[in-house]
PDB file of C-alpha atoms in Angstrom:
ATOM      1  CA  ASP A  16     -31.865  62.832  49.545  1.00  0.00           C
ATOM      2  CA  ALA A  17     -31.397  59.661  51.546  1.00  0.00           C
ATOM      3  CA  GLY A  18     -34.088  57.073  51.125  1.00  0.00           C
ATOM      4  CA  VAL A  19     -35.199  54.521  53.674  1.00  0.00           C
ATOM      5  CA  THR A  20     -32.339  52.474  55.055  1.00  0.00           C
ATOM      6  CA  GLN A  21     -32.474  49.233  56.991  1.00  0.00           C
ATOM      7  CA  SER A  22     -29.924  47.177  58.844  1.00  0.00           C
ATOM      8  CA  PRO A  23     -28.766  44.519  58.770  1.00  0.00           C
ATOM      9  CA  THR A  24     -29.477  43.268  55.234  1.00  0.00           C
ATOM     10  CA  HIS A  25     -29.327  39.618  56.220  1.00  0.00           C
ATOM     11  CA  LEU A  26     -29.545  37.851  59.547  1.00  0.00           C
ATOM     12  CA  ILE A  27     -29.483  34.243  60.664  1.00  0.00           C
ATOM     13  CA  LYS A  28     -30.840  33.381  64.104  1.00  0.00           C
ATOM     14  CA  THR A  29     -31.665  30.254  66.025  1.00  0.00           C
ATOM     15  CA  ARG A  30     -35.148  29.360  67.198  1.00  0.00           C
ATOM     16  CA  GLY A  31     -35.866  30.917  70.595  1.00  0.00           C
ATOM     17  CA  GLN A  32     -33.442  33.804  70.159  1.00  0.00           C
ATOM     18  CA  GLN A  33     -34.317  37.469  69.986  1.00  0.00           C
ATOM     19  CA  VAL A  34     -33.615  39.870  67.122  1.00  0.00           C
ATOM     20  CA  THR A  35     -33.598  43.634  66.604  1.00  0.00           C
ATOM     21  CA  LEU A  36     -33.972  45.208  63.189  1.00  0.00           C
ATOM     22  CA  ARG A  37     -33.357  48.877  62.492  1.00  0.00           C
ATOM     23  CA  CYS A  38     -34.797  51.428  60.113  1.00  0.00           C
ATOM     24  CA  SER A  39     -34.068  55.029  59.242  1.00  0.00           C
ATOM     25  CA  PRO A  40     -36.902  56.772  57.404  1.00  0.00           C
ATOM     26  CA  LYS A  41     -36.630  58.908  54.296  1.00  0.00           C
ATOM     27  CA  SER A  42     -35.549  62.435  55.087  1.00  0.00           C
ATOM     28  CA  GLY A  43     -38.545  64.518  56.133  1.00  0.00           C
ATOM     29  CA  HIS A  44     -40.770  61.556  56.963  1.00  0.00           C
ATOM     30  CA  ASP A  45     -42.136  61.107  60.464  1.00  0.00           C
ATOM     31  CA  THR A  46     -44.069  57.836  60.293  1.00  0.00           C
ATOM     32  CA  VAL A  47     -42.605  54.348  60.131  1.00  0.00           C
ATOM     33  CA  SER A  48     -44.433  51.121  59.386  1.00  0.00           C
ATOM     34  CA  TRP A  49     -43.086  47.591  59.578  1.00  0.00           C
ATOM     35  CA  TYR A  50     -44.093  44.695  57.354  1.00  0.00           C
ATOM     36  CA  GLN A  51     -43.344  40.985  57.164  1.00  0.00           C
ATOM     37  CA  GLN A  52     -43.223  39.501  53.687  1.00  0.00           C
ATOM     38  CA  ALA A  53     -43.021  35.777  53.121  1.00  0.00           C
ATOM     39  CA  LEU A  54     -41.893  34.506  49.747  1.00  0.00           C
ATOM     40  CA  GLY A  55     -44.613  34.924  47.134  1.00  0.00           C
ATOM     41  CA  GLN A  56     -46.895  36.825  49.499  1.00  0.00           C
ATOM     42  CA  GLY A  57     -47.878  40.422  49.970  1.00  0.00           C
ATOM     43  CA  PRO A  58     -46.400  42.487  52.794  1.00  0.00           C
ATOM     44  CA  GLN A  59     -48.236  41.835  56.055  1.00  0.00           C
ATOM     45  CA  PHE A  60     -48.665  44.882  58.262  1.00  0.00           C
ATOM     46  CA  ILE A  61     -47.043  44.513  61.692  1.00  0.00           C
ATOM     47  CA  PHE A  62     -47.401  47.994  63.190  1.00  0.00           C
ATOM     48  CA  GLN A  63     -46.934  51.687  62.610  1.00  0.00           C
ATOM     49  CA  TYR A  64     -45.176  54.298  64.706  1.00  0.00           C
ATOM     50  CA  TYR A  65     -45.786  58.015  64.828  1.00  0.00           C
ATOM     51  CA  GLU A  66     -44.557  60.479  67.439  1.00  0.00           C
ATOM     52  CA  GLU A  67     -42.805  57.608  69.218  1.00  0.00           C
ATOM     53  CA  GLU A  68     -46.118  55.833  69.794  1.00  0.00           C
ATOM     54  CA  GLU A  69     -47.553  52.705  68.221  1.00  0.00           C
ATOM     55  CA  ARG A  70     -50.465  54.090  66.228  1.00  0.00           C
ATOM     56  CA  GLN A  71     -51.764  50.972  64.512  1.00  0.00           C
ATOM     57  CA  ARG A  72     -51.084  47.269  64.869  1.00  0.00           C
ATOM     58  CA  GLY A  73     -51.732  44.328  62.614  1.00  0.00           C
ATOM     59  CA  ASN A  74     -52.499  40.772  63.597  1.00  0.00           C
ATOM     60  CA  PHE A  75     -49.122  39.883  65.081  1.00  0.00           C
ATOM     61  CA  PRO A  76     -48.414  38.457  68.548  1.00  0.00           C
ATOM     62  CA  ASP A  77     -46.834  40.423  71.374  1.00  0.00           C
ATOM     63  CA  ARG A  78     -43.509  38.795  70.558  1.00  0.00           C
ATOM     64  CA  PHE A  79     -43.288  41.537  67.967  1.00  0.00           C
ATOM     65  CA  SER A  80     -42.593  44.915  69.499  1.00  0.00           C
ATOM     66  CA  GLY A  81     -41.149  48.155  68.317  1.00  0.00           C
ATOM     67  CA  HIS A  82     -39.878  51.542  69.148  1.00  0.00           C
ATOM     68  CA  GLN A  83     -39.527  54.897  67.473  1.00  0.00           C
ATOM     69  CA  PHE A  84     -36.864  57.371  68.489  1.00  0.00           C
ATOM     70  CA  PRO A  85     -37.032  61.193  68.540  1.00  0.00           C
ATOM     71  CA  ASN A  86     -35.157  61.300  65.209  1.00  0.00           C
ATOM     72  CA  TYR A  87     -37.987  59.138  63.721  1.00  0.00           C
ATOM     73  CA  SER A  88     -35.802  56.066  63.268  1.00  0.00           C
ATOM     74  CA  SER A  89     -37.328  52.828  64.446  1.00  0.00           C
ATOM     75  CA  GLU A  90     -36.566  49.347  65.693  1.00  0.00           C
ATOM     76  CA  LEU A  91     -38.466  46.110  65.359  1.00  0.00           C
ATOM     77  CA  ASN A  92     -37.857  43.504  68.040  1.00  0.00           C
ATOM     78  CA  VAL A  93     -38.931  39.913  67.798  1.00  0.00           C
ATOM     79  CA  ASN A  94     -38.621  37.643  70.838  1.00  0.00           C
ATOM     80  CA  ALA A  95     -38.673  33.859  71.084  1.00  0.00           C
ATOM     81  CA  LEU A  96     -38.088  33.404  67.381  1.00  0.00           C
ATOM     82  CA  LEU A  97     -39.984  30.683  65.565  1.00  0.00           C
ATOM     83  CA  LEU A  98     -39.104  29.018  62.281  1.00  0.00           C
ATOM     84  CA  GLY A  99     -42.170  30.715  60.797  1.00  0.00           C
ATOM     85  CA  ASP A 100     -40.672  34.133  61.501  1.00  0.00           C
ATOM     86  CA  SER A 101     -38.263  33.603  58.622  1.00  0.00           C
ATOM     87  CA  ALA A 102     -39.178  36.286  56.100  1.00  0.00           C
ATOM     88  CA  LEU A 103     -38.226  39.603  54.574  1.00  0.00           C
ATOM     89  CA  TYR A 104     -38.910  42.427  57.003  1.00  0.00           C
ATOM     90  CA  LEU A 105     -39.674  45.703  55.330  1.00  0.00           C
ATOM     91  CA  CYS A 106     -39.714  49.146  56.798  1.00  0.00           C
ATOM     92  CA  ALA A 107     -41.725  51.888  55.118  1.00  0.00           C
ATOM     93  CA  SER A 108     -41.787  55.580  55.886  1.00  0.00           C
ATOM     94  CA  SER A 109     -44.352  58.227  55.112  1.00  0.00           C
ATOM     95  CA  LEU A 110     -45.594  61.622  56.193  1.00  0.00           C
ATOM     96  CA  ALA A 111     -48.399  61.697  58.730  1.00  0.00           C
ATOM     97  CA  LEU A 112     -49.823  64.670  56.856  1.00  0.00           C
ATOM     98  CA  SER A 113     -50.241  62.480  53.773  1.00  0.00           C
ATOM     99  CA  GLY A 114     -52.991  60.691  55.640  1.00  0.00           C
ATOM    100  CA  TYR A 115     -53.117  57.060  56.519  1.00  0.00           C
ATOM    101  CA  SER A 116     -49.827  56.370  54.750  1.00  0.00           C
ATOM    102  CA  TYR A 117     -51.204  56.125  51.255  1.00  0.00           C
ATOM    103  CA  GLU A 118     -47.764  56.867  49.798  1.00  0.00           C
ATOM    104  CA  GLN A 119     -45.067  54.891  51.514  1.00  0.00           C
ATOM    105  CA  TYR A 120     -41.398  54.574  50.700  1.00  0.00           C
ATOM    106  CA  PHE A 121     -39.886  51.184  51.420  1.00  0.00           C
ATOM    107  CA  GLY A 122     -36.417  50.229  52.485  1.00  0.00           C
ATOM    108  CA  PRO A 123     -34.571  47.283  50.919  1.00  0.00           C
ATOM    109  CA  GLY A 124     -35.574  45.009  53.766  1.00  0.00           C
ATOM    110  CA  THR A 125     -33.853  42.662  56.183  1.00  0.00           C
ATOM    111  CA  ARG A 126     -33.870  38.992  55.258  1.00  0.00           C
ATOM    112  CA  LEU A 127     -34.267  37.031  58.498  1.00  0.00           C
ATOM    113  CA  THR A 128     -33.636  33.309  58.530  1.00  0.00           C
ATOM    114  CA  VAL A 129     -34.512  31.328  61.651  1.00  0.00           C
ATOM    115  CA  THR A 130     -32.928  27.882  61.920  1.00  0.00           C
TER     116      THR A 130
ATOM    117  CA  GLY B  23     -61.437  43.563  59.320  1.00  0.00           C
ATOM    118  CA  GLN B  24     -59.931  44.217  55.958  1.00  0.00           C
ATOM    119  CA  SER B  25     -59.532  42.131  52.840  1.00  0.00           C
ATOM    120  CA  LEU B  26     -58.198  42.930  49.404  1.00  0.00           C
ATOM    121  CA  GLU B  27     -58.682  40.587  46.479  1.00  0.00           C
ATOM    122  CA  GLN B  28     -56.651  40.662  43.291  1.00  0.00           C
ATOM    123  CA  PRO B  29     -55.802  38.044  40.657  1.00  0.00           C
ATOM    124  CA  SER B  30     -52.705  36.016  41.460  1.00  0.00           C
ATOM    125  CA  GLU B  31     -51.219  36.026  37.971  1.00  0.00           C
ATOM    126  CA  VAL B  32     -51.580  37.882  34.684  1.00  0.00           C
ATOM    127  CA  THR B  33     -49.644  37.300  31.463  1.00  0.00           C
ATOM    128  CA  ALA B  34     -49.457  39.677  28.500  1.00  0.00           C
ATOM    129  CA  VAL B  35     -47.222  40.424  25.528  1.00  0.00           C
ATOM    130  CA  GLU B  36     -44.995  43.401  24.964  1.00  0.00           C
ATOM    131  CA  GLY B  37     -46.857  46.444  23.719  1.00  0.00           C
ATOM    132  CA  ALA B  38     -50.207  45.224  25.000  1.00  0.00           C
ATOM    133  CA  ILE B  39     -52.482  46.703  27.667  1.00  0.00           C
ATOM    134  CA  VAL B  40     -53.249  44.879  30.896  1.00  0.00           C
ATOM    135  CA  GLN B  41     -55.687  45.628  33.707  1.00  0.00           C
ATOM    136  CA  ILE B  42     -55.187  44.387  37.264  1.00  0.00           C
ATOM    137  CA  ASN B  43     -58.326  44.489  39.367  1.00  0.00           C
ATOM    138  CA  CYS B  44     -58.663  44.924  43.099  1.00  0.00           C
ATOM    139  CA  THR B  45     -61.746  44.599  45.250  1.00  0.00           C
ATOM    140  CA  TYR B  46     -61.628  45.519  48.893  1.00  0.00           C
ATOM    141  CA  GLN B  47     -63.560  45.315  52.125  1.00  0.00           C
ATOM    142  CA  THR B  48     -62.406  47.586  54.895  1.00  0.00           C
ATOM    143  CA  SER B  49     -63.786  49.128  58.046  1.00  0.00           C
ATOM    144  CA  GLY B  50     -62.336  52.495  57.118  1.00  0.00           C
ATOM    145  CA  PHE B  51     -61.408  53.693  53.665  1.00  0.00           C
ATOM    146  CA  TYR B  52     -59.004  56.474  52.857  1.00  0.00           C
ATOM    147  CA  GLY B  53     -58.076  55.636  49.298  1.00  0.00           C
ATOM    148  CA  LEU B  54     -56.515  52.884  47.217  1.00  0.00           C
ATOM    149  CA  SER B  55     -52.790  52.732  46.516  1.00  0.00           C
ATOM    150  CA  TRP B  56     -50.793  50.636  44.076  1.00  0.00           C
ATOM    151  CA  TYR B  57     -47.247  49.378  44.435  1.00  0.00           C
ATOM    152  CA  GLN B  58     -44.835  47.555  42.147  1.00  0.00           C
ATOM    153  CA  GLN B  59     -42.284  45.052  43.388  1.00  0.00           C
ATOM    154  CA  HIS B  60     -39.630  43.413  41.257  1.00  0.00           C
ATOM    155  CA  ASP B  61     -38.165  40.091  42.365  1.00  0.00           C
ATOM    156  CA  GLY B  62     -35.609  40.711  45.094  1.00  0.00           C
ATOM    157  CA  GLY B  63     -36.578  44.351  45.414  1.00  0.00           C
ATOM    158  CA  ALA B  64     -38.713  46.471  47.698  1.00  0.00           C
ATOM    159  CA  PRO B  65     -42.208  47.714  46.840  1.00  0.00           C
ATOM    160  CA  THR B  66     -42.288  51.086  45.120  1.00  0.00           C
ATOM    161  CA  PHE B  67     -45.261  53.425  45.123  1.00  0.00           C
ATOM    162  CA  LEU B  68     -47.071  53.759  41.778  1.00  0.00           C
ATOM    163  CA  SER B  69     -50.314  55.633  42.310  1.00  0.00           C
ATOM    164  CA  TYR B  70     -53.089  56.626  44.671  1.00  0.00           C
ATOM    165  CA  ASN B  71     -56.818  57.213  44.237  1.00  0.00           C
ATOM    166  CA  GLY B  72     -58.585  59.054  47.021  1.00  0.00           C
ATOM    167  CA  LEU B  73     -61.643  59.924  44.966  1.00  0.00           C
ATOM    168  CA  ASP B  74     -63.603  58.092  42.279  1.00  0.00           C
ATOM    169  CA  GLY B  75     -62.222  58.237  38.798  1.00  0.00           C
ATOM    170  CA  LEU B  76     -59.089  57.761  36.797  1.00  0.00           C
ATOM    171  CA  GLU B  77     -55.600  58.929  37.673  1.00  0.00           C
ATOM    172  CA  GLU B  78     -52.986  58.827  34.936  1.00  0.00           C
ATOM    173  CA  THR B  79     -49.230  58.743  35.368  1.00  0.00           C
ATOM    174  CA  GLY B  80     -47.424  58.071  32.134  1.00  0.00           C
ATOM    175  CA  ARG B  81     -48.077  54.519  30.930  1.00  0.00           C
ATOM    176  CA  PHE B  82     -49.842  53.657  34.184  1.00  0.00           C
ATOM    177  CA  SER B  83     -53.378  54.633  35.162  1.00  0.00           C
ATOM    178  CA  SER B  84     -55.407  53.750  38.204  1.00  0.00           C
ATOM    179  CA  PHE B  85     -59.151  53.807  38.692  1.00  0.00           C
ATOM    180  CA  LEU B  86     -61.367  53.798  41.756  1.00  0.00           C
ATOM    181  CA  SER B  87     -65.073  53.281  42.329  1.00  0.00           C
ATOM    182  CA  ARG B  88     -65.813  53.689  46.030  1.00  0.00           C
ATOM    183  CA  SER B  89     -69.454  52.662  45.626  1.00  0.00           C
ATOM    184  CA  ASP B  90     -68.305  49.320  44.167  1.00  0.00           C
ATOM    185  CA  SER B  91     -65.289  48.936  46.507  1.00  0.00           C
ATOM    186  CA  TYR B  92     -63.291  48.320  43.363  1.00  0.00           C
ATOM    187  CA  GLY B  93     -60.266  49.665  41.641  1.00  0.00           C
ATOM    188  CA  TYR B  94     -57.845  48.718  38.920  1.00  0.00           C
ATOM    189  CA  LEU B  95     -54.390  49.443  37.660  1.00  0.00           C
ATOM    190  CA  LEU B  96     -54.014  49.814  33.910  1.00  0.00           C
ATOM    191  CA  LEU B  97     -50.634  49.338  32.303  1.00  0.00           C
ATOM    192  CA  GLN B  98     -50.266  50.425  28.700  1.00  0.00           C
ATOM    193  CA  GLU B  99     -47.548  49.789  26.109  1.00  0.00           C
ATOM    194  CA  LEU B 100     -46.201  46.962  28.210  1.00  0.00           C
ATOM    195  CA  GLN B 101     -42.457  46.545  28.390  1.00  0.00           C
ATOM    196  CA  MET B 102     -40.412  43.587  29.571  1.00  0.00           C
ATOM    197  CA  LYS B 103     -39.320  45.607  32.597  1.00  0.00           C
ATOM    198  CA  ASP B 104     -42.956  45.759  33.738  1.00  0.00           C
ATOM    199  CA  SER B 105     -42.719  42.092  34.734  1.00  0.00           C
ATOM    200  CA  ALA B 106     -43.160  42.315  38.484  1.00  0.00           C
ATOM    201  CA  SER B 107     -45.683  41.850  41.260  1.00  0.00           C
ATOM    202  CA  TYR B 108     -48.329  44.527  41.716  1.00  0.00           C
ATOM    203  CA  PHE B 109     -50.102  45.154  44.998  1.00  0.00           C
ATOM    204  CA  CYS B 110     -53.157  47.164  45.869  1.00  0.00           C
ATOM    205  CA  ALA B 111     -53.223  48.603  49.369  1.00  0.00           C
ATOM    206  CA  VAL B 112     -55.685  50.330  51.688  1.00  0.00           C
ATOM    207  CA  THR B 113     -54.521  52.169  54.817  1.00  0.00           C
ATOM    208  CA  GLY B 114     -51.205  50.384  54.640  1.00  0.00           C
ATOM    209  CA  ARG B 115     -52.719  46.893  54.276  1.00  0.00           C
ATOM    210  CA  PHE B 116     -51.667  45.042  51.136  1.00  0.00           C
ATOM    211  CA  GLY B 117     -53.335  42.499  48.914  1.00  0.00           C
ATOM    212  CA  ALA B 118     -51.579  39.234  48.110  1.00  0.00           C
ATOM    213  CA  GLY B 119     -50.307  40.673  44.848  1.00  0.00           C
ATOM    214  CA  THR B 120     -50.659  40.014  41.136  1.00  0.00           C
ATOM    215  CA  ARG B 121     -47.646  38.620  39.350  1.00  0.00           C
ATOM    216  CA  LEU B 122     -47.442  40.135  35.876  1.00  0.00           C
ATOM    217  CA  THR B 123     -45.359  38.360  33.262  1.00  0.00           C
ATOM    218  CA  VAL B 124     -44.680  40.248  30.046  1.00  0.00           C
ATOM    219  CA  LYS B 125     -43.664  38.046  27.118  1.00  0.00           C
ATOM    220  CA  PRO B 126     -41.898  39.159  23.943  1.00  0.00           C
TER     221      PRO B 126
END
């Protein structure tokens, strides 16, 4: 049973560039959430996708956008990168039937460095 | 808005019992979850409390009091491998985490 996968594992970008991160949910899961985790901090909720729609959004600017595909995989796009966007980006999948994602399965994350 | 408060650090010795508290304020509440994250790893789900009371899973237990907006994670028979960060979460929002250090 494949768990949550994310690509790439590491990424280095320059300030002002754009980046796309990808996530495939755990088999059987239909909901994908994205998190930003700075070193020593808890994961900060970016947004959640279900049925190809953004269902919830955290306190992140519009530079952060996403998409969910019919096969439930998802992308996170960040435009006009800032140095402060450097972080570990985590994708988590869950079942909508489990209710407000109380049990989420996380991928290994993408480490983004903005220089 | 939502806020979750938990201690930043806890230290205990092998074999001991440790309790990590979490207090929360949220506009909607659907239960309290706990996650463990080792350095360099991803968070892994530990437990969930949707109703008041104690849930036990092996050496780990979790408690919830909805009237007090409070919960805790109890780790028994601590092992060195339990050294990690522990997060409480409500509707997908995470606290800042408690770093547990287990000493021999």
